[in-house]
PDB file of C-alpha atoms in Angstrom:
ATOM      1  CA  MET A   1       4.803  -0.535 -13.882  1.00 80.00           C
ATOM      2  CA  VAL A   2       2.700   0.900 -10.911  1.00 87.00           C
ATOM      3  CA  THR A   3       5.490   2.648  -9.168  1.00 91.00           C
ATOM      4  CA  ASP A   4       6.417   4.241 -12.396  1.00 90.00           C
ATOM      5  CA  SER A   5       2.991   5.722 -13.150  1.00 90.00           C
ATOM      6  CA  ASP A   6       1.240   9.137 -13.024  1.00 92.00           C
ATOM      7  CA  GLY A   7      -1.374   7.329 -10.635  1.00 91.00           C
ATOM      8  CA  TYR A   8       1.250   6.298  -8.097  1.00 93.00           C
ATOM      9  CA  VAL A   9       2.705   9.872  -8.074  1.00 95.00           C
ATOM     10  CA  GLN A  10      -0.830  11.040  -7.365  1.00 96.00           C
ATOM     11  CA  ILE A  11      -1.683   8.419  -4.702  1.00 95.00           C
ATOM     12  CA  ILE A  12       1.786   9.209  -2.875  1.00 95.00           C
ATOM     13  CA  GLU A  13       0.586  12.852  -3.098  1.00 96.00           C
ATOM     14  CA  TYR A  14      -2.428  11.777  -1.454  1.00 96.00           C
ATOM     15  CA  LEU A  15      -0.602  10.265   1.313  1.00 96.00           C
ATOM     16  CA  THR A  16       1.222  13.272   1.826  1.00 95.00           C
ATOM     17  CA  GLU A  17      -1.610  15.401   1.960  1.00 95.00           C
ATOM     18  CA  HIS A  18      -2.830  13.387   4.746  1.00 94.00           C
ATOM     19  CA  LEU A  19       0.240  13.171   6.931  1.00 94.00           C
ATOM     20  CA  SER A  20      -1.280  15.281   9.593  1.00 92.00           C
ATOM     21  CA  LEU A  21      -3.175  11.897  10.560  1.00 91.00           C
ATOM     22  CA  PHE A  22       0.303  10.328  11.464  1.00 90.00           C
ATOM     23  CA  GLU A  23       1.682  13.525  13.356  1.00 84.00           C
ATOM     24  CA  ASN A  24      -0.740  13.119  16.267  1.00 70.00           C
ATOM     25  CA  CYS A  25      -0.868   9.586  17.897  1.00 69.00           C
ATOM     26  CA  GLU A  26      -3.078  10.761  20.860  1.00 66.00           C
ATOM     27  CA  GLY A  27      -5.815   7.640  21.184  1.00 64.00           C
ATOM     28  CA  ALA A  28      -3.594   4.885  20.199  1.00 68.00           C
ATOM     29  CA  ASN A  29      -3.722   1.818  22.101  1.00 76.00           C
ATOM     30  CA  ILE A  30      -0.058   0.619  23.322  1.00 77.00           C
ATOM     31  CA  ASN A  31      -1.201  -2.789  22.355  1.00 83.00           C
ATOM     32  CA  SER A  32      -1.893  -1.805  18.887  1.00 87.00           C
ATOM     33  CA  PRO A  33      -0.117  -3.013  16.049  1.00 93.00           C
ATOM     34  CA  SER A  34       2.363  -0.264  14.768  1.00 93.00           C
ATOM     35  CA  VAL A  35       1.933   1.441  11.707  1.00 94.00           C
ATOM     36  CA  MET A  36       4.379  -0.485   9.745  1.00 95.00           C
ATOM     37  CA  GLU A  37       2.588  -3.664  10.615  1.00 96.00           C
ATOM     38  CA  VAL A  38      -0.670  -2.485   9.462  1.00 96.00           C
ATOM     39  CA  ILE A  39       0.755  -1.308   5.989  1.00 96.00           C
ATOM     40  CA  GLU A  40       2.264  -4.601   5.447  1.00 96.00           C
ATOM     41  CA  GLN A  41      -0.980  -6.449   6.628  1.00 96.00           C
ATOM     42  CA  GLU A  42      -3.067  -4.297   4.532  1.00 96.00           C
ATOM     43  CA  LEU A  43      -1.061  -4.709   1.390  1.00 96.00           C
ATOM     44  CA  SER A  44      -0.496  -8.257   1.805  1.00 95.00           C
ATOM     45  CA  GLU A  45      -4.049  -8.929   2.005  1.00 96.00           C
ATOM     46  CA  GLN A  46      -4.876  -6.719  -0.997  1.00 95.00           C
ATOM     47  CA  ILE A  47      -2.014  -8.245  -3.217  1.00 94.00           C
ATOM     48  CA  ILE A  48      -3.143 -11.660  -2.627  1.00 94.00           C
ATOM     49  CA  LEU A  49      -6.416 -10.733  -3.519  1.00 95.00           C
ATOM     50  CA  VAL A  50      -5.010  -9.261  -6.699  1.00 94.00           C
ATOM     51  CA  CYS A  51      -3.082 -12.538  -7.371  1.00 92.00           C
ATOM     52  CA  SER A  52      -6.195 -14.652  -6.621  1.00 93.00           C
ATOM     53  CA  GLN A  53      -8.630 -12.798  -8.910  1.00 93.00           C
ATOM     54  CA  ASN A  54      -6.122 -12.743 -11.765  1.00 91.00           C
ATOM     55  CA  GLU A  55      -5.316 -16.692 -11.834  1.00 90.00           C
ATOM     56  CA  LYS A  56      -3.886 -16.364 -15.290  1.00 91.00           C
ATOM     57  CA  LEU A  57      -0.881 -14.208 -14.153  1.00 91.00           C
ATOM     58  CA  SER A  58       2.257 -15.952 -14.618  1.00 92.00           C
ATOM     59  CA  PHE A  59       4.840 -16.554 -11.962  1.00 93.00           C
ATOM     60  CA  ASN A  60       7.007 -13.916 -13.386  1.00 93.00           C
ATOM     61  CA  GLN A  61       4.146 -11.401 -13.319  1.00 92.00           C
ATOM     62  CA  ARG A  62       3.450 -12.257  -9.742  1.00 93.00           C
ATOM     63  CA  ASN A  63       6.974 -11.844  -8.707  1.00 94.00           C
ATOM     64  CA  THR A  64       6.925  -8.298 -10.785  1.00 93.00           C
ATOM     65  CA  ILE A  65       3.962  -7.350  -8.668  1.00 94.00           C
ATOM     66  CA  ILE A  66       5.619  -8.640  -5.507  1.00 94.00           C
ATOM     67  CA  ARG A  67       8.786  -6.708  -6.015  1.00 94.00           C
ATOM     68  CA  GLU A  68       6.426  -3.398  -7.037  1.00 95.00           C
ATOM     69  CA  VAL A  69       4.660  -4.048  -3.811  1.00 95.00           C
ATOM     70  CA  ASP A  70       8.249  -4.075  -1.872  1.00 95.00           C
ATOM     71  CA  ALA A  71       9.156  -0.886  -3.698  1.00 95.00           C
ATOM     72  CA  ILE A  72       5.954   0.815  -2.539  1.00 96.00           C
ATOM     73  CA  VAL A  73       6.612  -0.610   0.938  1.00 95.00           C
ATOM     74  CA  TYR A  74       9.726   0.972   0.803  1.00 95.00           C
ATOM     75  CA  ASP A  75       8.575   4.361  -0.242  1.00 95.00           C
ATOM     76  CA  LEU A  76       6.037   4.450   2.625  1.00 96.00           C
ATOM     77  CA  GLU A  77       8.551   3.392   5.181  1.00 95.00           C
ATOM     78  CA  GLU A  78      10.552   6.778   3.956  1.00 95.00           C
ATOM     79  CA  ILE A  79       7.691   8.897   3.892  1.00 95.00           C
ATOM     80  CA  LEU A  80       6.199   7.698   7.294  1.00 94.00           C
ATOM     81  CA  SER A  81       9.646   7.308   9.041  1.00 92.00           C
ATOM     82  CA  GLY A  82       9.356   9.070  11.987  1.00 90.00           C
ATOM     83  CA  VAL A  83       6.018   7.013  12.736  1.00 91.00           C
ATOM     84  CA  VAL A  84       6.245   3.563  11.554  1.00 92.00           C
ATOM     85  CA  ASN A  85       7.114   2.016  14.707  1.00 91.00           C
ATOM     86  CA  ASN A  86       4.223   3.796  16.664  1.00 91.00           C
ATOM     87  CA  PRO A  87       0.998   2.249  17.665  1.00 92.00           C
ATOM     88  CA  VAL A  88      -1.535   2.955  15.006  1.00 92.00           C
ATOM     89  CA  THR A  89      -4.641   4.809  16.067  1.00 91.00           C
ATOM     90  CA  SER A  90      -7.971   3.825  14.563  1.00 89.00           C
ATOM     91  CA  GLU A  91      -8.279   6.947  12.446  1.00 91.00           C
ATOM     92  CA  GLN A  92      -4.526   6.068  10.699  1.00 93.00           C
ATOM     93  CA  GLU A  93      -5.724   2.371  10.424  1.00 94.00           C
ATOM     94  CA  SER A  94      -8.707   3.265   8.400  1.00 96.00           C
ATOM     95  CA  PHE A  95      -6.858   5.495   6.368  1.00 96.00           C
ATOM     96  CA  LEU A  96      -4.089   2.558   5.515  1.00 97.00           C
ATOM     97  CA  LYS A  97      -6.935   0.553   4.784  1.00 97.00           C
ATOM     98  CA  GLU A  98      -8.270   2.915   2.240  1.00 97.00           C
ATOM     99  CA  PHE A  99      -4.796   3.561   0.699  1.00 97.00           C
ATOM    100  CA  SER A 100      -4.377  -0.065   0.479  1.00 97.00           C
ATOM    101  CA  LEU A 101      -7.449  -0.301  -1.716  1.00 96.00           C
ATOM    102  CA  LEU A 102      -6.098   2.293  -3.627  1.00 96.00           C
ATOM    103  CA  ILE A 103      -2.900   0.640  -4.365  1.00 96.00           C
ATOM    104  CA  LYS A 104      -4.985  -2.534  -5.230  1.00 96.00           C
ATOM    105  CA  ASN A 105      -7.115  -0.541  -8.030  1.00 95.00           C
ATOM    106  CA  MET A 106      -3.903   0.545  -9.348  1.00 94.00           C
ATOM    107  CA  PHE A 107      -2.547  -3.051  -9.759  1.00 94.00           C
ATOM    108  CA  ASP A 108      -6.296  -4.093 -11.093  1.00 93.00           C
ATOM    109  CA  THR A 109      -5.841  -1.341 -13.605  1.00 92.00           C
ATOM    110  CA  GLU A 110      -2.503  -2.068 -14.672  1.00 91.00           C
ATOM    111  CA  ILE A 111      -3.394  -5.860 -15.264  1.00 91.00           C
ATOM    112  CA  HIS A 112      -6.581  -5.153 -17.218  1.00 88.00           C
ATOM    113  CA  SER A 113      -4.847  -2.528 -19.363  1.00 86.00           C
ATOM    114  CA  GLY A 114      -2.244  -5.357 -20.446  1.00 77.00           C
ATOM    115  CA  VAL A 115       0.775  -3.859 -18.672  1.00 68.00           C
ATOM    116  CA  PHE A 116       1.449  -7.147 -17.031  1.00 63.00           C
ATOM    117  CA  SER A 117       1.086  -9.130 -20.244  1.00 59.00           C
TER     118      SER A 117
END
């Protein structure tokens, strides 16, 4: 599973190395979506893409992926607990998009290596 992999640990370390992006919220528009809303939106888009690109995934495999994403969102919520409800800045949003792509790449790798077979 993705959340049990060394790659996931490295991705979480990558996030923690960039926590300073989330400490300074200057420049955030009060009408911007929250950090959590962006996390949920970006991860949802990437996981929909994973599933649509891998049509042979069974219902159970797709459910496993969704459970993994739920665990990832929970981890992100814990790590970013102090800022998840803050309006997102453009720099934070860019980082979260990149981070979501890294998560997608992990799922792609796991699927193509046969873990979800």
